[in-house]
Coordinates of C-alpha atoms and ligand atoms in Angstrom, one line a residue:
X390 CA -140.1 67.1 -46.3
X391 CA -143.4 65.1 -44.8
X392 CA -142.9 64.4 -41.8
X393 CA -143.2 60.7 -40.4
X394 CA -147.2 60.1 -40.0
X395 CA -148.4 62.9 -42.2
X396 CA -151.2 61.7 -44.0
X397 CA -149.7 63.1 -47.3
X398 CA -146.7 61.3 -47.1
X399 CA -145.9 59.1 -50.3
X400 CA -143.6 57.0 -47.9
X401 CA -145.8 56.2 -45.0
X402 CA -146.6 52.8 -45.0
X403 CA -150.0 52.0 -45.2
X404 CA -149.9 48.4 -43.5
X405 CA -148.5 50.7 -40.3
X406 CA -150.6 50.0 -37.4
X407 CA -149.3 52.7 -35.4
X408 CA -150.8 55.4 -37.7
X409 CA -153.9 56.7 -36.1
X410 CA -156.9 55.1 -37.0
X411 CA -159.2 57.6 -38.5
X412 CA -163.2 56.6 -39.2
X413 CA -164.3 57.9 -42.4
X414 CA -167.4 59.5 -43.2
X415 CA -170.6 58.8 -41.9
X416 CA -173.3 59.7 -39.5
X417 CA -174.4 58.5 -35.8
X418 CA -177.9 58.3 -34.4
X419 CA -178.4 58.1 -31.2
X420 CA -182.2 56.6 -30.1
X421 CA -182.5 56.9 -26.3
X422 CA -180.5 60.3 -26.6
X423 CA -182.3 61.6 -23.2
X424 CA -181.0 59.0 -21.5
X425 CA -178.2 59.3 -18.7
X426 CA -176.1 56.5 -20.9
X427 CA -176.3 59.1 -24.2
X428 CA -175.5 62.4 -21.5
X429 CA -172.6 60.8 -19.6
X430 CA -171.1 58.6 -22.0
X431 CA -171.9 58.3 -25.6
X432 CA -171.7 62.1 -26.4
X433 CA -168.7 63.2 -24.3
X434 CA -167.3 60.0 -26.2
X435 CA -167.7 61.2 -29.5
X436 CA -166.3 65.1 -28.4
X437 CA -163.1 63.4 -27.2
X438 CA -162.8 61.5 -30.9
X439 CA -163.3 64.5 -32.4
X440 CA -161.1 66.4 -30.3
X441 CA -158.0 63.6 -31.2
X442 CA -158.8 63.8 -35.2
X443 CA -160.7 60.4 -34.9
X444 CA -163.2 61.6 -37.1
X445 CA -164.2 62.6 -40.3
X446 CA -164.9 66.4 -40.5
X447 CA -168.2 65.6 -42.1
X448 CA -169.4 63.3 -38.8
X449 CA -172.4 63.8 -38.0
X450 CA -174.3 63.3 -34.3
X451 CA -178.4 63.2 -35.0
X452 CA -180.5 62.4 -31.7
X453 CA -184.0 60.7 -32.2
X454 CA -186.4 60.8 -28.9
X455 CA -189.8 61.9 -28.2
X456 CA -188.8 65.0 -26.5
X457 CA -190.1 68.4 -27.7
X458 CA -186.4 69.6 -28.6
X459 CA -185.2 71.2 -32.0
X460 CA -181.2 70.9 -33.0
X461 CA -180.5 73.9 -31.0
X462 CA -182.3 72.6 -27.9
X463 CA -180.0 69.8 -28.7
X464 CA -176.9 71.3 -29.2
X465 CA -177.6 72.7 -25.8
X466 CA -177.6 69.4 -24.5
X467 CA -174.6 67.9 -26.2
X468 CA -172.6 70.8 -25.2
X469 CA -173.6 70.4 -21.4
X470 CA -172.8 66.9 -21.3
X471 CA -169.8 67.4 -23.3
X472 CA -168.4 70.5 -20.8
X473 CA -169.5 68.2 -17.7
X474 CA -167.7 64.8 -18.9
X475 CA -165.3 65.1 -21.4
X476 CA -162.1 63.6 -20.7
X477 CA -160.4 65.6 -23.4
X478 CA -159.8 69.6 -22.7
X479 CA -162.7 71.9 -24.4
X480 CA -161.8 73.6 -27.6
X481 CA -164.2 76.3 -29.4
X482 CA -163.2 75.1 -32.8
X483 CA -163.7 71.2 -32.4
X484 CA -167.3 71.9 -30.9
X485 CA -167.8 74.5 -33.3
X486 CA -167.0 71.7 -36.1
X487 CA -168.8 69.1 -34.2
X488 CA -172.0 71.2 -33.7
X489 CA -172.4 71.3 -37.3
X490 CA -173.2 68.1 -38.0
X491 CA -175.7 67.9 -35.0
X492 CA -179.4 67.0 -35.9
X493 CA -182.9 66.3 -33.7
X494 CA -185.3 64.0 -34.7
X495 CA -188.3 64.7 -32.9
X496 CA -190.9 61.3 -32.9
X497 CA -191.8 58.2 -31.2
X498 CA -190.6 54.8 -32.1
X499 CA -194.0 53.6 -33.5
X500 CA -194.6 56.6 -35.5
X501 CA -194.2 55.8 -39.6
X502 CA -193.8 59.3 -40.2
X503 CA -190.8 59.9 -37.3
X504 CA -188.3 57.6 -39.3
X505 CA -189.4 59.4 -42.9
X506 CA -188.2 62.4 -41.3
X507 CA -185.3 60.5 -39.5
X508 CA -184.6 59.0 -43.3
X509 CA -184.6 62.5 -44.7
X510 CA -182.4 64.3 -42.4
X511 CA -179.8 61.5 -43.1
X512 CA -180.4 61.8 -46.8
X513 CA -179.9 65.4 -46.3
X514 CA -176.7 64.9 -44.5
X515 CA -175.3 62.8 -47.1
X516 CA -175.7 65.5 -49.8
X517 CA -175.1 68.7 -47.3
X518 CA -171.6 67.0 -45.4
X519 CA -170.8 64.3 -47.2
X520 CA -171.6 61.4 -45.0
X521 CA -171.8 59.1 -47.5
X522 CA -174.7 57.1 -46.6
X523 CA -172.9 55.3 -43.8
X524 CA -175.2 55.2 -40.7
X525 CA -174.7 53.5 -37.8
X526 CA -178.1 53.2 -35.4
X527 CA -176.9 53.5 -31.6
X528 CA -180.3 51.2 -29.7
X529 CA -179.4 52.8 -26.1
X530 CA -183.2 52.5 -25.3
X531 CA -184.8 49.1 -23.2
X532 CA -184.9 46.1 -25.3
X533 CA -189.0 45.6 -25.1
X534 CA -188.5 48.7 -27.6
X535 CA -185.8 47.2 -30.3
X536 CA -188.2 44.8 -32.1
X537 CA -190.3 48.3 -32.7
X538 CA -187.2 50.4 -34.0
X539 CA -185.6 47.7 -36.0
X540 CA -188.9 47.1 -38.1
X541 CA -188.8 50.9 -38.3
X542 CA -185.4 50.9 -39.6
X543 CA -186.1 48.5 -41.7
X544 CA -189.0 49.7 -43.0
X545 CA -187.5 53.1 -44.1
X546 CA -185.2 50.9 -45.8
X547 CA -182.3 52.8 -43.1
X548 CA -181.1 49.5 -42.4
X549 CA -180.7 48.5 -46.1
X550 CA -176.5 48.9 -47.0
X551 CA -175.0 48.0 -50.5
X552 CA -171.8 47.7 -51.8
X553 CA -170.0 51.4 -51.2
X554 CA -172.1 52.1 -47.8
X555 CA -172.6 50.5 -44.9
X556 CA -175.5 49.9 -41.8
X557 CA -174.6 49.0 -38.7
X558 CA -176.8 48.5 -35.3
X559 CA -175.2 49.3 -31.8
X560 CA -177.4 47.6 -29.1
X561 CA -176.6 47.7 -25.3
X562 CA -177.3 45.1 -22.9
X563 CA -179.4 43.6 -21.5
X564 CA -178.9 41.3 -24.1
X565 CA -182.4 39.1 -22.7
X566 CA -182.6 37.7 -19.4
X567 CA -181.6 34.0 -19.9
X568 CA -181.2 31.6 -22.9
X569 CA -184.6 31.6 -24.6
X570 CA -185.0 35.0 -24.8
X571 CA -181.9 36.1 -25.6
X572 CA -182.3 33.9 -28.9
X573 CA -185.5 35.8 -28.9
X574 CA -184.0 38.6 -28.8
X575 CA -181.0 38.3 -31.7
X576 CA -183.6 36.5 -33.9
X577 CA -185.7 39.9 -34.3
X578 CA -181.8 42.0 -34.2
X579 CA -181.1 39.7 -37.1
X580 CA -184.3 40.2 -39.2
X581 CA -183.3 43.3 -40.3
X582 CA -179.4 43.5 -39.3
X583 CA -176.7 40.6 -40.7
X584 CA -174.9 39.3 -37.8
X585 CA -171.5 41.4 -39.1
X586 CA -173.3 44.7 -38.6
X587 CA -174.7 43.9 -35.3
X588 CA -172.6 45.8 -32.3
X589 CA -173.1 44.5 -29.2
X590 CA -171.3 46.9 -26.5
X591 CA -169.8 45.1 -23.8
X592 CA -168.1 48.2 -22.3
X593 CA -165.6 46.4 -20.6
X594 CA -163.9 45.2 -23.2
X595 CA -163.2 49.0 -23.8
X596 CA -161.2 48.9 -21.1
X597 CA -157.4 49.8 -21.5
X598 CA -156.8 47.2 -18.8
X599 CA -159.1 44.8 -20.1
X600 CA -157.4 44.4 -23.4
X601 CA -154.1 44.4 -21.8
X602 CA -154.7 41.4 -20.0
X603 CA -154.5 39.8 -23.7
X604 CA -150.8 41.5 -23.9
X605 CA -149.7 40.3 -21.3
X606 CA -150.5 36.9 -21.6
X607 CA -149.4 36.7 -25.7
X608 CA -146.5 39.1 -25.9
X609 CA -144.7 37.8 -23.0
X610 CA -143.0 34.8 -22.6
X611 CA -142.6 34.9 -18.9
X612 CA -146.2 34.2 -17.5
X613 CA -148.1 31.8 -20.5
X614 CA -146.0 28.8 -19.1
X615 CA -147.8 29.3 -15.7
X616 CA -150.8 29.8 -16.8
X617 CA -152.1 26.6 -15.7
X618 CA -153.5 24.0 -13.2
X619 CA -150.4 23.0 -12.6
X620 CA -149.4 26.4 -11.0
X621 CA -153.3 28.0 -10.3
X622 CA -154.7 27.2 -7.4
X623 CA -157.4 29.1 -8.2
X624 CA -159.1 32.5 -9.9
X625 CA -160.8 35.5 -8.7
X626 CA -162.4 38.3 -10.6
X627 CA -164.5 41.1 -9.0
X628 CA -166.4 44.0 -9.7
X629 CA -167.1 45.5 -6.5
X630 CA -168.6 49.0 -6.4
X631 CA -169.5 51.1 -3.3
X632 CA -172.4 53.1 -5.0
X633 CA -175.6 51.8 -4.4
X634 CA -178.7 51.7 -7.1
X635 CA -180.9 55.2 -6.0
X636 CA -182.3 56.2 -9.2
X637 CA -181.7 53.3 -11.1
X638 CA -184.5 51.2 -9.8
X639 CA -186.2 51.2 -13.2
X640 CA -183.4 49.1 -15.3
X641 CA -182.3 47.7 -12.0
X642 CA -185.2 45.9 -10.2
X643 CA -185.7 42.6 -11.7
X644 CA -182.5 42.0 -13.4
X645 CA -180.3 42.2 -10.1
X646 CA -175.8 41.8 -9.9
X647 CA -175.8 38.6 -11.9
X648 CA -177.8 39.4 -15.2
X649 CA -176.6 43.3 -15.0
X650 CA -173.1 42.3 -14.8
X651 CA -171.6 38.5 -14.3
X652 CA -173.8 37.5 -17.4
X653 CA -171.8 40.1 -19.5
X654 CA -168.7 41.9 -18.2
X655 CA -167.1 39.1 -15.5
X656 CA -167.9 36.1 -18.1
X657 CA -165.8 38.3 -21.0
X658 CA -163.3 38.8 -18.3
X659 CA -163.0 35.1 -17.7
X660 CA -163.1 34.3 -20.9
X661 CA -159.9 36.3 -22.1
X662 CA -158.3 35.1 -18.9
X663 CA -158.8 31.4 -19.5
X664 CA -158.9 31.4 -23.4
X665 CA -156.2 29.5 -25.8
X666 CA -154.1 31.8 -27.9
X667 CA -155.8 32.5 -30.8
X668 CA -154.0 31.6 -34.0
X669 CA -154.0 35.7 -35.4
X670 CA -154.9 38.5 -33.8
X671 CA -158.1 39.0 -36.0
X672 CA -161.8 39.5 -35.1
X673 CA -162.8 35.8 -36.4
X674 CA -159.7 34.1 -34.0
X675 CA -160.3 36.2 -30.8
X676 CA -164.2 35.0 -31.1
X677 CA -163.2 31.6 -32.0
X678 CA -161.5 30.9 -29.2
X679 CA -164.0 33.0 -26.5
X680 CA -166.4 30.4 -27.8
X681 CA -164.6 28.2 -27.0
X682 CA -163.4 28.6 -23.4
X683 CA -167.0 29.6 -22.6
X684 CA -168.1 26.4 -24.0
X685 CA -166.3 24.7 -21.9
X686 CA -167.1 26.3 -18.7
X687 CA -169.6 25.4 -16.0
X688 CA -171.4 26.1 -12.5
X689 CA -170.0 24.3 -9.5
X690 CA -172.4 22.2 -7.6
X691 CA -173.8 22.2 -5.3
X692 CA -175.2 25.6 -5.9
X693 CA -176.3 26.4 -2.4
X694 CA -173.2 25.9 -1.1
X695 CA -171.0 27.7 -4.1
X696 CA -172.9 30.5 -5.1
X697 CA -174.1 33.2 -3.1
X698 CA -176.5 36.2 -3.4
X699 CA -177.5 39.0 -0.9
X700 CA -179.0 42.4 -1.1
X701 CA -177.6 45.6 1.0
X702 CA -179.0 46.5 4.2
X703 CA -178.9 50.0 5.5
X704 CA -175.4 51.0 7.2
X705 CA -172.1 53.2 6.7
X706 CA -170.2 53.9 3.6
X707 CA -167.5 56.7 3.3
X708 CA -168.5 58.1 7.1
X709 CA -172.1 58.6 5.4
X710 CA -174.9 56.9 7.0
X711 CA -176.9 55.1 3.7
X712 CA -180.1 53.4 3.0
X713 CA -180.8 49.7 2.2
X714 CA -182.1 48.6 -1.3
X715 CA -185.5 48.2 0.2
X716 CA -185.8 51.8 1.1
X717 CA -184.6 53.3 -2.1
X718 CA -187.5 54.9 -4.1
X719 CA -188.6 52.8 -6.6
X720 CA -188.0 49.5 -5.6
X721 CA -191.3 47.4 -3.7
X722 CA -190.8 47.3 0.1
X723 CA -190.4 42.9 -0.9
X724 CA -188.1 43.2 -3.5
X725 CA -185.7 40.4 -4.3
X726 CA -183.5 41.4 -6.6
X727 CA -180.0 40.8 -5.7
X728 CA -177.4 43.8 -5.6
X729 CA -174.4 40.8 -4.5
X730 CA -174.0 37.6 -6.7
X731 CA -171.0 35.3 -6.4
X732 CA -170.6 31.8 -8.2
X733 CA -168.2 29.1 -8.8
X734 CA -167.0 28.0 -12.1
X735 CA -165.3 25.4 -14.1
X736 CA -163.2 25.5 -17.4
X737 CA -163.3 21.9 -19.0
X738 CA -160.5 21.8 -20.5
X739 CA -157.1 20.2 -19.9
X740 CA -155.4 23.8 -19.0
X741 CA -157.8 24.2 -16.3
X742 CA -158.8 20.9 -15.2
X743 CA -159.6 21.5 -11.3
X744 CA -159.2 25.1 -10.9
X745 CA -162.3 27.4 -9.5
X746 CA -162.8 30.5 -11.3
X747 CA -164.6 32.5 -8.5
X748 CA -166.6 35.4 -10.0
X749 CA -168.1 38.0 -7.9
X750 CA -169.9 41.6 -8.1
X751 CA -172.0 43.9 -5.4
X752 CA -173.5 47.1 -5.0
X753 CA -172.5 49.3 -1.8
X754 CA -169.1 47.1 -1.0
X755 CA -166.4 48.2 0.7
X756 CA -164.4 50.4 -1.6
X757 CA -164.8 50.4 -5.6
X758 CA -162.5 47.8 -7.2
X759 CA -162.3 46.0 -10.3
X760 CA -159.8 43.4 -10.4
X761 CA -158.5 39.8 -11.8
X762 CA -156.5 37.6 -9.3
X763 CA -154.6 34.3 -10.6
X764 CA -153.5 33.0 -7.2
X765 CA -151.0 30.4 -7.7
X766 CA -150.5 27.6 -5.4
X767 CA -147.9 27.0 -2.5
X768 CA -143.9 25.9 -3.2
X769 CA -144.6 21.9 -2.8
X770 CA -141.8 22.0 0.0
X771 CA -140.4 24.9 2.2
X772 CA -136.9 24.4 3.7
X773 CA -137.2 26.9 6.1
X774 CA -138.7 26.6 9.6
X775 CA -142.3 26.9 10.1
X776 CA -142.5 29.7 12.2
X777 CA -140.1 31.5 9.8
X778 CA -143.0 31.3 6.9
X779 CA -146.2 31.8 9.1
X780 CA -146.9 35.2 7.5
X781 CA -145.9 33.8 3.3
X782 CA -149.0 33.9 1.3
X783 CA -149.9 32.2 -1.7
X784 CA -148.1 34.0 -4.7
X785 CA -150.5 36.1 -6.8
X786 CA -151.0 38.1 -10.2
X787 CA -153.4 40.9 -9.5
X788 CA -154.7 43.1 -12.9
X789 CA -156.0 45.8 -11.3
X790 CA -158.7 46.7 -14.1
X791 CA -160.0 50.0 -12.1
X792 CA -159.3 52.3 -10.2
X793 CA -155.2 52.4 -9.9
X794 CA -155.0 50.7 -13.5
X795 CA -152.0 48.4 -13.1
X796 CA -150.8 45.0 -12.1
X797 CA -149.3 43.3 -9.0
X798 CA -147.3 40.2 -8.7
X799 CA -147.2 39.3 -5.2
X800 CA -144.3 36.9 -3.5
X801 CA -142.3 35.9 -0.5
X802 CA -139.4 37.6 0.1
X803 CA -136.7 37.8 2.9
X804 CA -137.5 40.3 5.2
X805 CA -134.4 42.1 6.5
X806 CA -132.7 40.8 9.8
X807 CA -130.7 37.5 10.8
X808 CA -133.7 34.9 10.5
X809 CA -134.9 33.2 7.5
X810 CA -138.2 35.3 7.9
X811 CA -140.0 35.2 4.7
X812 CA -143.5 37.6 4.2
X813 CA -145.1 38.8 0.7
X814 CA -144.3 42.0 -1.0
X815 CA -145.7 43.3 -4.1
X816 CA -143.7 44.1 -7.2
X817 CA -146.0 47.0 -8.8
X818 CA -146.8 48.4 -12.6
X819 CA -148.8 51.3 -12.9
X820 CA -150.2 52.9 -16.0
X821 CA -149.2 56.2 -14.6
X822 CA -145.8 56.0 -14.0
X823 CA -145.5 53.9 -17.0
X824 CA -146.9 55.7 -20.0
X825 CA -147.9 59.2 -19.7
X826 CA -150.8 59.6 -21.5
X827 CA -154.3 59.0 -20.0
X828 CA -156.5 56.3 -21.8
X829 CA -159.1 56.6 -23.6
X830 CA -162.3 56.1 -22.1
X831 CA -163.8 52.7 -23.2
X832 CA -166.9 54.4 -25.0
X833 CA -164.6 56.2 -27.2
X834 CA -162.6 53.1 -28.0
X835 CA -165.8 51.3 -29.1
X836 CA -167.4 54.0 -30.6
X837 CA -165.0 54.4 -33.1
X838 CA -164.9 50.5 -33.5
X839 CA -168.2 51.2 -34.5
X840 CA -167.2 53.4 -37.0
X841 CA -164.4 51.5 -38.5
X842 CA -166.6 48.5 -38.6
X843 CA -163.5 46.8 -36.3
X844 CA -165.6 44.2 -34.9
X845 CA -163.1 42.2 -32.3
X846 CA -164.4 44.0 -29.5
X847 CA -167.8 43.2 -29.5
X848 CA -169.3 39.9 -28.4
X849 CA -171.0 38.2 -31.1
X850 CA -174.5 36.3 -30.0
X851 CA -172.9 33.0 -29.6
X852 CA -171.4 34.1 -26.5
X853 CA -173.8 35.7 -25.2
X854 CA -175.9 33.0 -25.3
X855 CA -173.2 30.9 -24.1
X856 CA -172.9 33.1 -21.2
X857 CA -176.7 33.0 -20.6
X858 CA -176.1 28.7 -20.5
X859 CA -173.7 29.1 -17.8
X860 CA -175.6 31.6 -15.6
X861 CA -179.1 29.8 -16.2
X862 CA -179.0 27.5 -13.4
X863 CA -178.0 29.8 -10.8
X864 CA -180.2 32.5 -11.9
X865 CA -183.1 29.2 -11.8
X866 CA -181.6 28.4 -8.5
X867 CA -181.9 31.5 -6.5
X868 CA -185.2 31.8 -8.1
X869 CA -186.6 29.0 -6.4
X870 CA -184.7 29.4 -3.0
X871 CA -186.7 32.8 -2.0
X872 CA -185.3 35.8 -0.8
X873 CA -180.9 37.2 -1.4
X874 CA -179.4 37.5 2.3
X875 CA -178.8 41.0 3.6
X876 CA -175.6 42.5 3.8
X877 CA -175.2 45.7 5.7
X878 CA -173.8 48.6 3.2
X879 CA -170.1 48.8 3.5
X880 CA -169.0 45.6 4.0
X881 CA -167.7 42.9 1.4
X882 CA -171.1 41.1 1.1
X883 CA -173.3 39.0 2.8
X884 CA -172.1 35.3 4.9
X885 CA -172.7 33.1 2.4
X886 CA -170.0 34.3 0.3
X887 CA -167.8 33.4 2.3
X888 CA -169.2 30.1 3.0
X889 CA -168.9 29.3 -0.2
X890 CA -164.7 30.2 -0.5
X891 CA -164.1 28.7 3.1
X892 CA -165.5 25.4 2.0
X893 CA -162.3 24.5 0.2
X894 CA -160.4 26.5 2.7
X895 CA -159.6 29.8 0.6
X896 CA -160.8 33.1 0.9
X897 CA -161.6 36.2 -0.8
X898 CA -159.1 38.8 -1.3
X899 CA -159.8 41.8 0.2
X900 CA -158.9 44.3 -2.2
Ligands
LIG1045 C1 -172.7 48.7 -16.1 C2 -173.7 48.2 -15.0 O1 -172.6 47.8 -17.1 O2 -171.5 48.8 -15.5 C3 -173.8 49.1 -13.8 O3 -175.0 48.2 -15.6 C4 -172.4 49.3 -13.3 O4 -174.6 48.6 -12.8 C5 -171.4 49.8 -14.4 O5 -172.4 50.4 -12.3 C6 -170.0 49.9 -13.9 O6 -169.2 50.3 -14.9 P1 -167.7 50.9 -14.6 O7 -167.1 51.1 -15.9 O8 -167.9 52.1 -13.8 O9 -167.0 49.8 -13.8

């Protein structure tokens, strides 16, 4: 008898959501393949789908750069950076199947003949694997260089679909650097790709965690009714990281904490955290109502007093003596890109009326951390005596996003003894204790969105460049106002950050 789940099985159901999701066939190129992106992430990523069955035995991996590689150099290189970061265990045979369908494209971007080569090897495929003419074109290469490639693409007719294959375009950000050239930007992406086959990777949203906070708030009765001025005082979300940017200085210098990651990551976070609940789970809804909350959301003024922005100074992380910003190779001895940017929002809307939505990210910070705090406000009246409640805190909901994937509800309890004495304690969920599986890394999650043409994950251009409206006038501020303020390595940022939550009379959470 088939057993439940077997593909063959007459009675499985096919509307069943908990059958895996398989991609069917079709080919990936990669352009930017020598990149550290394409070597840590994207091909480990598509060794681990394999490796579950996510896809089609005929999947195919070609790699397009100007290297001087054939497929066996590549297949080398795959295979390192699959052994090195792979969160899956290696096995012969799924390499050995993968392998197969690797391919190198050797060829610059500008170069007519490259992508009649590039078109060939995938016509080849198509005939040789059965890849059906699907193609999806992974951009992980700077975005001066995508009006180039798409035109390419375009030109080869690679980007052209009809009705039994598809074309899709993966781009990473930086999606532009404010409003007007993002539109630049998506006006050249959507010359040659339709908005529905554009892929914008915001890898956050790959996030186990990330996409739970959308769980907990719909399938749960308990916290929605909460979820409100009535009972926020007030939100936090950081992305704190205690690496600092040696090496990196070429993407980095210029775009600094706020366009490299409030503009994209923290402003999705917000936005599933503040959003209304959207009428069906389906691609259309969840962007309908993104678009909404982030049209409705807004800098605090003034902005010298409620943003902040600073840049590491040498000092101590991990009992290691490091270097500041300024002396890490690459970047000019007067550089003013921030590695710390904090600001203060507003949602418009009758939910949120009144609460600040502080957002905040750094470079060399205390400890890594990820995390979404709704701190609620204090009981209107306490019957006990004061000194019994000097050490109660304001209740909290921590999602801990990464490391320790989990969440926290923080509240007063009694503590043991003959007094009233009340002091917070956590109530804890942890992924680890709680499901015994490990989860999927967000690449692999959005990779094979990619390939299923499952779109819900991926911000479409309206809000990015609603995102880009609501960063503008900080980034415009800070622009005219000189120099970020120096934070020595280590700690949790520069003054002004703190300036800017002691104003009201809150303060950060120190994670
Ligand atoms: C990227 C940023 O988007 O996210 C990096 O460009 C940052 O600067 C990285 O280090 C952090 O990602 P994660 O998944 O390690 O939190």
């Amino acid at each position: 008898m088939a057993e439940p789940g077997d593909w063959t099985n007459p009675l499985r159901d096919e509307r069943d959501k908990r059958a895996p999701r398989i991609a069917g066939p079709c080919s990936m190129v990669i352009f930017g393949v020598t990149g550290d992106l394409a070597r840590r992430k994207l091909m480990p990523a598509i060794y681990d789908l394999a490796n579950r069955g996510l896809l089609s035995p005929s999947f195919a991996l070609v790699g397009f750069a100007r290297r001087d590689w054939d497929t066996e150099d590549f297949g080398r290189i795959v295979h390192d950076a699959v052994r090195e970061h792979a969160r899956t265990e290696f096995r012969e045979e799924v390499w050995d199947r993968l392998c197969e369908g690797l391919r190198f494209v050797q060829g610059s971007f500008d170069d007519d003949t490259s992508f009649e080569e590039l078109a060939k090897t995938l016509a080849k495929l198509d005939e040789d694997r059965g890849t059906g003419g699907n193609h999806a074109f992974y951009l992980s290469i700077p975005p001066g260089a995508f009006p180039t490639v798409l035109s390419q693409l375009s030109k080869s007719r690679l980007a052209q679909p009809d009705e039994n294959r598809w074309r899709r375009v993966v781009i990473e950000k930086p999606f532009g650097h404010d409003l007007d050239s993002a539109k630049q930007l998506n006006a050249v992406v959507n010359q040659v790709f339709p908005e529905e086959s554009v892929f914008r990777i915001d890898h956050y949203l790959g996030k186990e965690t990330v996409q739970n906070i959308l769980a907990l708030r719909f399938a749960n009765q308990l916290f929605e009714p909460i979820w409100n001025a009535h009972h926020v005082d007030h939100v936090q979300i950081t992305m704190a990281e205690d690496i600092g940017l040696g090496g990196r200085a070429g993407y980095y210098d210029g775009i600094g904490a706020a366009r490299d990651v409030i503009q994209n990551h923290l402003l999705q976070l917000l936005a599933f955290t503040a959003m209304e609940e959207p009428i069906a789970f389906t691609p259309a809804e969840l962007q309908n109502e993104k678009i909404k909350v982030l049209s409705a959301t807004r800098l605090v003024e003034p902005l010298d007093q409620t943003t902040s922005r600073g840049q590491y100074a040498a000092g101590w992380q991990g009992g290691e003596q490091v270097a500041g910003l300024l002396d890490e190779s690459g970047f000019a001895k007067d550089s003013k890109t921030e590695t710390y940017a904090a600001i203060t929002l507003e949602v418009d809307t009758r939910r949120w009326a009144g609460v600040p939505f502080y957002l905040r990210t750094g470079k060399r910070l205390g400890r890594r951390v990820t995390e979404l705090a709704i701190v609620f406000k204090r009981a209107p009246h306490l019957p006990f005596d004061q000194t019994m409640t000097q050490e109660l805190g304001q209740n909290a909901l921590v999602i801990r996003v990464q490391p320790d994937e989990g969440i926290t509800l923080r509240f007063g309890s009694k503590v043991p003894g003959s007094g009233m004495e009340v002091r917070d304690v956590n109530m804890d969920f942890t992924y680890g204790e709680s499901f015994n599986v490990s989860s999927p890394e967000a690449y692999e999650r959005l990779i094979l969105d990619v390939l299923l043409g499952e779109p819900s994950l991926f911000p479409v251009n309206d809000e990015v460049e609603l995102s880009w409206r609501i960063l503008d006038p900080a980034l415009e501020h800070w622009a005219a106002t000189g120099a970020p303020e120096p934070y020595e390595s280590g700690t949790w940022g520069p003054d002004s950050a703190q300036a800017m939550l002691q104003r009201t009379g809150r303060e950060w959470r120190r994670p």
